[in-house]
Coordinates of C-alpha atoms in Angstrom, one line a residue:
X7 CA -128.0 66.3 -14.3
X8 CA -130.8 65.7 -15.9
X9 CA -132.7 68.7 -13.9
X10 CA -136.5 68.5 -14.0
X11 CA -138.5 72.2 -12.5
X12 CA -141.6 71.1 -13.0
X13 CA -144.1 68.5 -13.7
X14 CA -144.1 69.7 -17.3
X15 CA -141.3 67.3 -18.2
X16 CA -139.0 70.2 -19.0
X17 CA -135.3 68.6 -19.4
X18 CA -132.4 70.3 -19.1
X19 CA -128.9 70.2 -18.9
X20 CA -126.7 71.5 -16.2
X21 CA -122.4 72.1 -15.9
X22 CA -120.6 68.7 -15.4
X23 CA -119.3 69.0 -12.2
X24 CA -115.5 68.9 -11.7
X25 CA -113.7 65.8 -11.6
X26 CA -110.5 65.0 -9.7
X27 CA -108.2 62.5 -11.4
X28 CA -106.7 60.0 -9.9
X29 CA -103.0 58.5 -10.2
X30 CA -103.0 54.9 -10.6
X31 CA -100.6 52.8 -9.3
X32 CA -100.3 50.2 -12.4
X33 CA -101.8 50.1 -16.3
X34 CA -103.9 47.2 -15.2
X35 CA -105.8 49.5 -13.6
X36 CA -109.1 51.5 -14.3
X37 CA -109.5 54.9 -15.1
X38 CA -111.4 57.0 -12.2
X39 CA -114.8 57.7 -12.6
X40 CA -116.5 60.8 -12.5
X41 CA -119.7 61.7 -11.9
X42 CA -120.4 63.9 -14.6
X43 CA -120.6 60.9 -17.3
X44 CA -123.8 59.8 -16.1
X45 CA -126.6 61.4 -13.8
X46 CA -130.3 60.8 -12.6
X47 CA -133.2 62.5 -13.0
X48 CA -133.2 65.3 -10.4
X49 CA -136.9 66.6 -9.9
X50 CA -138.4 69.8 -7.8
X51 CA -141.9 69.1 -7.4
X52 CA -144.5 72.4 -7.0
X53 CA -145.8 72.2 -3.3
X54 CA -149.0 71.3 -5.0
X55 CA -147.1 68.6 -6.4
X56 CA -144.7 67.6 -2.8
X57 CA -148.3 66.8 -1.2
X58 CA -149.0 63.3 -2.1
X59 CA -145.6 61.5 -2.5
X60 CA -146.7 58.4 -4.6
X61 CA -148.7 60.1 -7.5
X62 CA -146.2 62.2 -7.4
X63 CA -143.6 59.7 -7.8
X64 CA -146.2 57.5 -10.5
X65 CA -146.4 61.2 -12.9
X66 CA -142.4 61.1 -12.6
X67 CA -141.6 57.2 -13.4
X68 CA -141.4 57.8 -17.0
X69 CA -138.8 59.7 -17.3
X70 CA -136.9 58.4 -14.0
X71 CA -136.9 54.7 -14.6
X72 CA -135.2 54.3 -17.6
X73 CA -131.7 55.5 -15.1
X74 CA -133.1 53.3 -12.6
X75 CA -133.9 56.3 -10.0
X76 CA -134.6 59.7 -9.7
X77 CA -133.5 62.8 -6.4
X78 CA -136.1 64.7 -5.4
X79 CA -135.4 67.9 -4.1
X80 CA -138.2 68.8 -1.6
X81 CA -140.0 72.9 -2.0
X82 CA -139.1 75.8 -0.4
X83 CA -141.9 74.9 2.3
X84 CA -139.9 71.5 3.5
X85 CA -139.0 73.0 6.7
X86 CA -138.4 69.2 8.9
X87 CA -135.6 69.6 11.5
X88 CA -135.3 65.9 11.9
X89 CA -134.2 63.9 15.1
X90 CA -131.3 64.5 16.9
X91 CA -130.8 60.4 17.5
X92 CA -129.8 59.4 20.9
X93 CA -126.3 59.1 21.5
X94 CA -127.2 56.2 24.0
X95 CA -129.1 54.0 21.1
X96 CA -127.0 51.1 20.4
X97 CA -127.0 48.4 17.8
X98 CA -124.3 46.1 16.1
X99 CA -122.9 47.8 12.8
X100 CA -121.0 46.2 9.6
X101 CA -117.0 45.9 9.8
X102 CA -116.3 46.5 6.4
X103 CA -112.6 46.3 4.3
X104 CA -112.7 47.9 1.7
X105 CA -109.8 46.9 0.4
X106 CA -111.0 43.5 0.0
X107 CA -114.6 44.4 -1.6
X108 CA -114.4 43.6 -5.2
X109 CA -110.8 40.8 -4.9
X110 CA -110.2 39.7 -1.7
X111 CA -107.0 39.0 -2.5
X112 CA -104.4 41.4 -3.0
X113 CA -100.9 42.8 -1.8
X114 CA -102.1 44.0 1.2
X115 CA -104.1 40.9 2.7
X116 CA -101.5 38.9 1.3
X117 CA -98.3 40.8 4.0
X118 CA -101.5 41.0 6.7
X119 CA -101.7 36.9 6.9
X120 CA -98.0 36.6 6.2
X121 CA -97.9 38.1 9.7
X122 CA -101.1 36.6 11.7
X123 CA -99.7 33.4 10.2
X124 CA -96.5 33.5 12.1
X125 CA -98.2 34.6 14.8
X126 CA -100.3 31.5 14.7
X127 CA -96.8 29.4 14.1
X128 CA -96.3 30.7 17.7
X129 CA -99.1 29.8 19.6
X130 CA -100.2 33.3 19.7
X131 CA -103.9 34.6 20.8
X132 CA -105.0 36.8 17.5
X133 CA -108.5 36.5 17.0
X134 CA -109.0 40.1 15.5
X135 CA -107.1 43.4 14.0
X136 CA -105.3 45.6 16.2
X137 CA -107.4 49.2 16.4
X138 CA -106.7 52.4 18.1
X139 CA -109.6 54.7 18.2
X140 CA -111.9 52.2 17.0
X141 CA -110.0 51.9 13.8
X142 CA -107.9 48.6 12.3
X143 CA -104.0 49.3 12.0
X144 CA -102.6 48.2 8.9
X145 CA -99.8 46.0 9.9
X146 CA -98.3 45.8 6.4
X147 CA -97.5 49.5 6.9
X148 CA -96.5 49.8 10.2
X149 CA -93.8 47.4 9.1
X150 CA -93.1 49.4 6.4
X151 CA -92.6 52.5 8.6
X152 CA -90.8 51.4 11.3
X153 CA -88.6 50.2 9.3
X154 CA -87.7 52.9 6.9
X155 CA -87.8 54.3 10.3
X156 CA -83.9 52.4 10.4
X157 CA -86.1 50.0 12.7
X158 CA -87.3 48.5 16.4
X159 CA -83.8 49.1 17.9
X160 CA -83.7 52.8 17.3
X161 CA -87.5 53.6 18.1
X162 CA -87.2 54.2 22.0
X163 CA -88.1 57.8 22.0
X164 CA -91.8 58.4 22.4
X165 CA -91.5 60.4 20.5
X166 CA -90.1 58.8 16.9
X167 CA -93.6 56.7 17.9
X168 CA -96.1 59.7 17.8
X169 CA -93.9 60.3 14.5
X170 CA -95.2 57.0 13.3
X171 CA -98.8 57.8 14.4
X172 CA -98.6 61.0 12.6
X173 CA -97.7 59.9 9.2
X174 CA -100.5 57.0 9.6
X175 CA -102.8 59.7 10.7
X176 CA -104.1 58.1 14.2
X177 CA -105.8 60.5 15.5
X178 CA -104.2 62.8 18.1
X179 CA -107.2 62.8 20.5
X180 CA -107.2 59.0 20.1
X181 CA -106.9 57.7 23.6
X182 CA -103.4 56.1 24.6
X183 CA -102.7 56.1 20.3
X184 CA -98.3 56.3 20.9
X185 CA -98.1 53.7 23.5
X186 CA -101.1 51.2 21.6
X187 CA -99.0 51.8 17.9
X188 CA -95.7 50.8 20.4
X189 CA -97.9 47.7 22.0
X190 CA -99.2 46.3 18.4
X191 CA -96.1 46.2 16.7
X192 CA -94.7 44.6 19.6
X193 CA -96.9 41.8 20.2
X194 CA -98.4 41.7 16.2
X195 CA -95.2 43.0 13.8
X196 CA -92.2 42.4 16.2
X197 CA -91.9 38.7 15.4
X198 CA -92.3 38.9 12.1
X199 CA -89.9 41.4 11.2
X200 CA -87.0 39.0 13.3
X201 CA -87.8 36.5 10.4
X202 CA -84.8 36.5 7.8
X203 CA -85.6 37.5 3.9
X204 CA -85.8 33.9 3.0
X205 CA -88.1 32.5 6.1
X206 CA -90.7 35.9 5.0
X207 CA -91.0 34.9 1.2
X208 CA -91.7 31.0 2.5
X209 CA -94.5 32.6 4.9
X210 CA -96.3 34.3 1.8
X211 CA -96.2 31.3 -0.3
X212 CA -97.4 29.4 2.3
X213 CA -101.0 32.1 2.9
X214 CA -101.4 32.3 -0.9
X215 CA -101.2 28.8 -0.9
X216 CA -104.0 28.5 1.5
X217 CA -105.7 30.8 -0.3
X218 CA -105.6 28.9 -3.7
X219 CA -107.2 25.9 -1.8
X220 CA -110.1 27.8 -1.0
X221 CA -113.0 26.7 -2.3
X222 CA -115.1 29.6 -1.0
X223 CA -114.2 33.4 -0.9
X224 CA -113.8 35.0 2.5
X225 CA -116.8 37.5 3.1
X226 CA -114.9 41.1 3.2
X227 CA -118.3 42.2 5.7
X228 CA -118.8 41.1 8.9
X229 CA -121.2 41.5 12.1
X230 CA -119.1 43.9 14.9
X231 CA -119.7 44.4 17.9
X232 CA -122.8 46.4 20.0
X233 CA -122.0 50.0 20.0
X234 CA -123.7 53.2 20.7
X235 CA -123.9 56.3 18.3
X236 CA -121.7 58.1 20.6
X237 CA -119.1 55.6 20.3
X238 CA -119.6 55.2 16.3
X239 CA -119.6 58.7 15.5
X240 CA -116.6 59.2 17.0
X241 CA -115.3 56.4 14.9
X242 CA -116.6 58.4 12.0
X243 CA -114.5 61.2 13.3
X244 CA -111.2 59.5 13.5
X245 CA -111.9 57.6 10.0
X246 CA -111.9 61.1 8.6
X247 CA -109.1 62.3 10.1
X248 CA -107.1 59.3 8.7
X249 CA -108.0 60.4 4.5
X250 CA -108.6 64.2 4.6
X251 CA -108.1 67.4 6.7
X252 CA -111.1 69.1 5.7
X253 CA -114.5 67.7 4.6
X254 CA -113.8 66.0 1.3
X255 CA -116.0 67.1 -2.0
X256 CA -117.8 63.9 -3.3
X257 CA -115.1 63.5 -6.0
X258 CA -112.7 63.8 -3.3
X259 CA -113.7 60.7 -2.0
X260 CA -115.0 58.6 -4.6
X261 CA -111.1 59.2 -6.4
X262 CA -109.5 57.5 -2.9
X263 CA -112.3 54.8 -3.0
X264 CA -111.6 53.5 -6.0
X265 CA -107.7 53.4 -5.6
X266 CA -108.1 51.8 -2.4
X267 CA -110.7 48.9 -3.9
X268 CA -108.5 48.6 -6.9
X269 CA -104.9 48.6 -5.9
X270 CA -105.3 46.8 -2.7
X271 CA -102.2 48.0 -1.3
X272 CA -104.3 49.6 1.9
X273 CA -106.0 48.0 5.0
X274 CA -109.0 50.5 5.2
X275 CA -111.8 49.1 7.6
X276 CA -115.1 50.9 8.2
X277 CA -118.1 50.7 9.8
X278 CA -122.0 50.8 9.2
X279 CA -124.9 50.5 10.8
X280 CA -129.1 49.5 9.6
X281 CA -131.4 50.1 12.7
X282 CA -134.7 49.2 13.1
X283 CA -136.7 52.4 13.9
X284 CA -139.4 50.1 15.2
X285 CA -137.0 49.0 18.5
X286 CA -135.4 52.3 18.2
X287 CA -136.0 55.4 16.8
X288 CA -136.8 56.9 13.5
X289 CA -135.3 60.2 12.5
X290 CA -138.4 61.5 11.4
X291 CA -140.6 63.0 13.8
X292 CA -143.7 60.7 15.3
X293 CA -144.5 63.1 18.3
X294 CA -148.4 64.6 17.8
X295 CA -147.7 67.2 18.2
X296 CA -145.7 67.5 15.9
X297 CA -147.5 68.8 12.1
X298 CA -144.1 66.6 10.3
X299 CA -145.1 63.6 12.2
X300 CA -148.3 63.9 9.6
X301 CA -146.7 64.8 6.5
X302 CA -146.8 62.6 3.4
X303 CA -143.4 62.6 3.2
X304 CA -142.6 61.6 6.8
X305 CA -141.5 58.0 5.8
X306 CA -143.9 55.9 8.6
X307 CA -146.5 57.7 6.9
X308 CA -145.8 56.3 3.3
X309 CA -146.6 52.5 4.1
X310 CA -150.1 52.7 5.1
X311 CA -150.9 55.1 2.6
X312 CA -154.6 54.8 1.3
X313 CA -152.5 54.2 -2.2
X314 CA -149.7 51.7 -1.3
X315 CA -150.0 47.7 -1.7
X316 CA -148.0 47.3 1.8
X317 CA -150.4 48.2 3.7
X318 CA -151.8 45.0 3.9
X319 CA -148.2 43.7 5.7
X320 CA -148.8 45.8 8.8
X321 CA -145.0 46.9 10.7
X322 CA -142.7 44.2 8.5
X323 CA -138.9 45.3 9.5
X324 CA -137.2 46.0 6.7
X325 CA -140.1 46.6 4.4
X326 CA -142.8 48.6 5.8
X327 CA -140.8 50.0 9.0
X328 CA -138.2 52.3 8.0
X329 CA -134.7 51.8 8.6
X330 CA -131.6 54.1 9.8
X331 CA -128.5 53.7 8.3
X332 CA -125.7 55.2 9.8
X333 CA -122.6 55.9 7.9
X334 CA -118.9 57.2 8.1
X335 CA -116.3 58.0 5.2
X336 CA -115.5 55.6 2.5
X337 CA -119.0 53.1 3.7
X338 CA -120.4 51.1 1.8
X339 CA -124.2 49.5 0.4
X340 CA -122.6 46.8 -2.4
X341 CA -124.2 46.2 -5.4
X342 CA -127.5 44.8 -5.1
X343 CA -130.9 44.7 -6.1
X344 CA -134.3 44.6 -3.4
X345 CA -135.0 41.3 -3.4
X346 CA -138.2 41.3 -3.0
X347 CA -137.8 43.7 -6.4
X348 CA -139.7 46.3 -4.6
X349 CA -139.3 50.3 -5.2
X350 CA -137.5 52.3 -1.9
X351 CA -137.7 55.6 -1.3
X352 CA -134.3 56.9 1.1
X353 CA -133.8 60.3 2.6
X354 CA -130.8 61.8 4.3
X355 CA -131.3 63.5 7.2
X356 CA -128.2 65.3 7.9
X357 CA -124.0 64.7 8.1
X358 CA -121.6 64.1 4.4
X359 CA -123.2 63.0 0.7
X360 CA -123.2 60.2 -0.3
X361 CA -122.7 58.9 -4.1
X362 CA -125.1 56.5 -5.6
X363 CA -124.4 54.1 -9.1
X364 CA -127.0 53.0 -10.0
X365 CA -127.2 50.1 -13.2
X366 CA -131.2 50.3 -14.5
X367 CA -133.5 47.1 -14.7
X368 CA -132.6 47.5 -18.9
X369 CA -129.2 46.3 -18.3
X370 CA -129.6 43.3 -16.0
X371 CA -128.3 40.7 -18.7
X372 CA -125.7 42.9 -19.5
X373 CA -124.6 43.8 -15.6
X374 CA -124.5 39.7 -15.0
X375 CA -123.0 38.9 -17.8
X376 CA -120.2 41.7 -17.0
X377 CA -120.2 40.5 -13.3
X378 CA -119.5 37.1 -14.2
X379 CA -116.1 38.4 -16.3
X380 CA -115.4 40.8 -13.4
X381 CA -116.1 38.6 -10.4
X382 CA -116.8 34.8 -10.9
X383 CA -115.9 33.4 -7.6
X384 CA -118.1 35.7 -5.8
X385 CA -121.6 35.0 -7.7
X386 CA -123.6 32.0 -8.0
X387 CA -125.6 29.8 -10.0
X388 CA -128.9 30.6 -8.3
X389 CA -131.8 33.0 -8.8
X390 CA -130.4 35.4 -6.4
X391 CA -127.3 35.1 -8.4
X392 CA -126.0 38.1 -6.7
X393 CA -125.9 38.1 -2.9
X394 CA -126.3 41.5 -0.8
X395 CA -122.6 43.2 1.3
X396 CA -121.0 40.9 -1.3
X397 CA -119.0 42.8 -3.8
X398 CA -118.4 46.4 -5.1
X399 CA -117.3 46.7 -8.6
X400 CA -115.4 49.6 -10.2
X401 CA -118.4 51.5 -12.6
X402 CA -115.8 52.4 -14.9
X403 CA -115.0 48.6 -15.6
X404 CA -119.0 47.8 -16.5
X405 CA -118.9 50.5 -18.9
X406 CA -116.0 49.0 -20.7
X407 CA -117.9 46.0 -21.0
X408 CA -120.9 47.7 -22.0
X409 CA -123.1 48.1 -19.2
X410 CA -124.9 51.6 -18.4
X411 CA -124.2 52.8 -14.9
X412 CA -125.8 56.0 -14.0
X413 CA -124.9 57.8 -11.0
X414 CA -125.5 61.0 -8.6
X415 CA -124.6 62.5 -5.8
X416 CA -127.5 62.4 -3.0
X417 CA -127.4 65.3 -0.8
X418 CA -128.8 66.2 3.0
X419 CA -132.6 66.8 2.9
X420 CA -133.1 65.0 -0.4
X421 CA -135.0 62.5 -1.1
X422 CA -133.6 59.3 -4.0
X423 CA -136.3 56.7 -5.6
X424 CA -134.9 53.4 -6.4
X425 CA -137.3 51.8 -9.1
X426 CA -138.5 48.1 -8.9
X427 CA -134.9 46.0 -10.5
X428 CA -132.5 48.7 -10.6
X429 CA -129.0 47.2 -9.2
X430 CA -127.0 49.9 -6.9
X431 CA -124.3 51.0 -5.3
X432 CA -123.1 54.0 -2.5
X433 CA -120.5 55.4 -1.3
X434 CA -120.7 57.4 2.0
X435 CA -118.7 61.0 2.0
X436 CA -118.4 61.0 5.7
X437 CA -120.6 60.8 8.5
X438 CA -124.1 61.2 7.6
X439 CA -127.7 59.9 9.1
X440 CA -130.4 58.9 6.4
X441 CA -134.0 56.4 6.5
X442 CA -135.4 54.7 3.7
X443 CA -138.6 53.0 3.0
X444 CA -140.5 50.7 0.8
X445 CA -143.8 50.9 -1.2
X446 CA -145.9 49.9 -3.9
X447 CA -148.3 51.6 -6.0
X448 CA -149.2 49.2 -8.9
X449 CA -150.6 46.3 -9.7
X450 CA -148.5 46.0 -12.1
X451 CA -146.0 44.5 -9.2
X452 CA -147.9 41.7 -7.6
X453 CA -146.9 39.1 -10.4
X454 CA -143.3 40.5 -9.9
X455 CA -143.1 40.2 -6.4
X456 CA -144.8 36.5 -6.8
X457 CA -141.7 35.8 -9.1
X458 CA -139.5 37.5 -6.6
X459 CA -141.0 35.7 -3.6
X460 CA -140.3 32.5 -5.4
X461 CA -136.6 33.1 -6.3
X462 CA -136.0 33.7 -2.8
X463 CA -136.5 30.3 -1.9
X464 CA -135.1 28.9 -4.7
X465 CA -131.5 30.4 -3.8
X466 CA -132.2 28.9 0.4
X467 CA -132.9 32.9 1.3
X468 CA -135.7 34.2 3.7
X469 CA -138.1 36.3 2.3
X470 CA -139.0 40.0 4.4
X471 CA -142.4 39.0 3.7
X472 CA -145.1 36.8 3.0
X473 CA -146.6 37.4 -0.8
X474 CA -149.3 35.2 1.2
X475 CA -150.7 37.4 3.4
X476 CA -150.4 40.2 1.6
X477 CA -152.7 39.2 -0.8
X478 CA -154.8 37.5 2.0
X479 CA -155.0 41.3 3.3
X480 CA -156.1 42.2 -0.1
X481 CA -158.2 39.6 -0.8
X482 CA -160.5 41.2 2.1
X483 CA -160.2 44.6 1.6
X484 CA -164.3 45.8 0.2
X485 CA -162.3 49.8 -0.6
X486 CA -159.8 47.6 -3.4
X487 CA -160.1 48.4 -7.1
X488 CA -161.3 46.2 -10.1
X489 CA -157.5 47.0 -11.4
X490 CA -156.0 45.6 -8.0
X491 CA -157.7 42.6 -8.0
X492 CA -157.7 41.8 -11.2
X493 CA -154.0 41.7 -10.9
X494 CA -153.9 40.0 -7.3
X495 CA -157.0 36.9 -8.4
X496 CA -155.5 34.7 -10.3
X497 CA -152.2 34.9 -8.1
X498 CA -154.5 34.2 -5.2
X499 CA -156.3 31.6 -7.2
X500 CA -153.5 30.2 -7.9
X501 CA -152.2 29.5 -4.6
X502 CA -155.6 28.6 -2.7
X503 CA -155.1 25.5 -5.5
X504 CA -151.7 24.7 -4.5
X505 CA -152.1 24.9 -1.0
X506 CA -155.1 22.9 -0.6
X507 CA -153.8 20.6 -3.1
X508 CA -151.2 19.9 -1.2
X509 CA -152.9 19.1 1.9
X510 CA -155.1 16.7 0.3
X511 CA -151.9 15.1 -0.5
X512 CA -151.0 15.1 3.5
X513 CA -153.6 13.4 3.9
X514 CA -153.9 11.0 1.7
X515 CA -149.9 10.1 3.5
X516 CA -151.2 9.8 6.1
X517 CA -151.0 12.9 8.4
X518 CA -154.4 13.7 10.2
X519 CA -154.1 15.3 12.8
X520 CA -155.3 19.2 12.7
X521 CA -154.7 22.4 14.2
X522 CA -155.3 26.2 14.4
X523 CA -153.8 27.4 18.1
X524 CA -150.5 27.9 16.7
X525 CA -151.4 30.9 14.5
X526 CA -153.0 34.1 15.2
X527 CA -157.0 33.9 15.4
X528 CA -157.2 34.5 11.6
X529 CA -158.9 38.0 10.8
X530 CA -161.8 38.7 9.6
X531 CA -162.9 41.0 6.8
X532 CA -162.4 45.1 7.3
X533 CA -160.3 47.8 8.2
X534 CA -157.6 47.8 10.8
X535 CA -155.6 46.0 7.9
X536 CA -152.1 47.1 11.3
X537 CA -154.2 45.4 13.5
X538 CA -155.3 42.1 11.9
X539 CA -151.2 41.6 10.6
X540 CA -149.5 43.6 14.3
X541 CA -148.3 39.9 14.3
X542 CA -146.9 39.2 10.9
X543 CA -143.0 39.2 12.1
X544 CA -143.3 36.3 14.9
X545 CA -143.9 34.2 11.8
X546 CA -143.1 30.6 11.5
X547 CA -140.0 29.5 8.2
X548 CA -139.6 26.8 7.4
X549 CA -136.4 25.1 8.6
X550 CA -135.0 23.8 5.0
X551 CA -136.2 26.8 2.4
X552 CA -136.7 29.5 5.0
X553 CA -140.0 30.3 3.7
X554 CA -142.5 32.0 5.6
X555 CA -145.6 29.5 6.6
X556 CA -148.2 31.7 6.6
X557 CA -151.3 29.8 5.2
X558 CA -149.8 26.6 7.1
X559 CA -147.2 24.7 8.0
X560 CA -146.3 21.2 9.5
X561 CA -144.7 20.9 13.0
X562 CA -142.8 17.7 14.1
X563 CA -143.1 18.0 17.1
X564 CA -140.5 15.8 18.5
X565 CA -137.5 18.1 17.6
X566 CA -140.3 21.5 17.0
X567 CA -139.2 21.4 13.6
X568 CA -141.1 23.9 11.8
X569 CA -141.6 22.6 7.9
X570 CA -143.9 24.4 4.3
X571 CA -146.4 22.3 3.4
X572 CA -144.2 20.8 0.2
X573 CA -141.4 19.5 3.1
X574 CA -143.5 18.5 5.4
X575 CA -145.4 16.3 3.2
X576 CA -141.9 14.5 2.0
X577 CA -141.3 14.8 5.7
X578 CA -144.7 12.8 6.1
X579 CA -143.9 10.1 3.4
X580 CA -141.5 8.9 5.2
X581 CA -143.7 7.1 7.8
X582 CA -141.9 8.7 10.6
X583 CA -143.2 10.0 13.5
X584 CA -146.8 10.5 12.1
X585 CA -148.0 10.5 15.9
X586 CA -146.2 13.4 16.6
X587 CA -146.8 15.5 13.7
X588 CA -149.7 18.4 13.4
X589 CA -151.0 20.4 10.9
X590 CA -151.0 23.7 12.0
X591 CA -154.0 26.3 9.4
X592 CA -154.5 29.8 9.8
X593 CA -157.3 29.4 7.1
X594 CA -159.3 25.7 6.7
X595 CA -160.3 24.8 3.4
X596 CA -163.9 26.6 3.5
X597 CA -162.3 30.1 4.9
X598 CA -159.9 30.1 1.7
X599 CA -162.8 28.8 -1.3
X600 CA -165.9 31.6 0.9
X601 CA -162.7 34.4 0.5
X602 CA -161.8 33.3 -3.2
X603 CA -165.5 32.7 -4.0
X604 CA -166.1 36.3 -2.7
X605 CA -163.0 38.4 -4.3
X606 CA -164.2 37.1 -7.6
X607 CA -168.1 38.1 -7.1
X608 CA -166.3 41.6 -6.2
X609 CA -164.3 41.6 -8.9
X610 CA -168.0 40.7 -11.3
X611 CA -169.5 43.8 -9.3
X612 CA -166.7 46.0 -10.2
X613 CA -166.4 45.0 -13.3
X614 CA -170.1 45.2 -14.4
X615 CA -170.3 48.3 -12.2
X616 CA -168.2 50.6 -14.3
X617 CA -169.5 48.9 -17.8
X618 CA -172.8 50.8 -16.4
X619 CA -171.5 53.9 -15.8
X620 CA -169.2 55.5 -18.6
X621 CA -167.2 57.5 -17.7
X622 CA -167.1 61.2 -18.0
X623 CA -165.1 63.6 -20.5
X624 CA -162.5 64.7 -17.6
X625 CA -161.7 61.0 -17.0
X626 CA -161.2 60.1 -20.6
X627 CA -159.2 62.9 -21.1
X628 CA -157.7 62.4 -18.3
X629 CA -157.5 58.5 -18.9
X630 CA -155.8 59.3 -21.9
X631 CA -152.8 60.8 -20.4
X632 CA -151.9 57.9 -18.0
X633 CA -152.2 55.3 -20.7
X634 CA -148.4 56.7 -21.8
X635 CA -147.5 56.2 -18.0
X636 CA -146.2 53.0 -15.9
X637 CA -146.4 53.6 -12.3
X638 CA -144.6 51.8 -9.6

């Protein structure tokens, strides 16, 4: 563990954590990954350094970014008492089949498929995997345990089913667990039990052949059913009791987790939740009578910081509005990178630790090469080659392919910061509540963000926000600095040029009707960015490429089809329903050109002012120090 206690960047190596040795079932399984192999920097800011989170992160970035992420431990004065999330808060969780997160097919999946296939052949109405206490039952395990106990004929006593439930570690407080287990066996497993050995073998070969004919892999993570927090916490308790009597260590969780993923002999399904804090509630204080509601490290305040470029967007779900994360034992965030290449901060409010794995930006090429060999059927040839919530590959396998993987254990009341371009994955060690939000400090991110937006469009994925909206807000900010404006101006100029070019092509193709009523009134210049862009989440999206139509859109009023200008041009060129096709604008040509002209004049003025006002000796000293730093 790299421990950085002061901003002098002194680094000391801490003792390695002990790690249990995993028992693997075959020689083909990778060795267990150990948390001590690679760790990320840990920073302990002073009271003064802790007062400005974005300034502090910019200072530590030269040390932390090569690892892809870092951990920040607040000073002793940090006494945040996180809000308890109400038991009545409802959300729709993800259902994650852990044993299928790497390879979708395996011994347990094949056996389960054979059991279900036989039920389907008998016209049984099987739509979901049976559950007890909100936890899916491992049908092959139930089949094996009953058979090892002498078969269903001798399982007439309730005590027999209680013993089976105990072996399966089904929580004793789960309602009617023995009755439910008996019913599940009778309806799901017993019909398969009655088959001959040859019939069972034939069924397994049949389902295997069906799988091999599939051209697209099934999802291992699916949408669950809406539930309150109280229900989720009970399920988390039941899941944990199936694996550990006491609270496990991170090393114990990691060992069991990768055995499940790599061996694929057990059916393990867990859940996790991601909650929009604007729709529900943040775990950070929001009441004005709490001093922590105004604290700079309250994640609700980060995007509105003066130095954060996301302030130009206003509230956007999943970006500038914090997201609350609910986890339980084995809850997983699969390997992924932020779709807009944004950095983000995550705070663990309460509960069990979270294991983080991280691949820094410098390792992206090696990571993709390794993944093409390890999970080729789960990748695409699009710019966004790895979907979110798709695949979990053992870090040990990645290391065998030359990929540098860093890791850490994230404990309650600590922050982690993930830097742009890094790929991360996480495993929860039990029930926990964390919260995250994005941020941007440096204008150097702007061209990166523009490229990321284009990659999303080319990959057919929806943007979470519009770069056009961010640039328009930035152009109209009277307080923007020269460095930010000089980085943004070429991007905005290119954007305006392309926008006006396609508008001209639309007019030449026969589209004459223009309207502005579909958009909110164009925001006038002024400081109240949050108010001006409060409706950004309701933007129209092109139905073909999923791009946000911020500056303009083409609307086919016959079927209410919304199109971006490029796809609108293709529609207009077909000369169909032109009378019912309209071009809607947020800004007309004159307004865009004026915005661009004013920004150029502003930059000229700022540069001239800087040339005529040489920096003081102290500023020169600070500037020379900062030349070695590359803030986010």
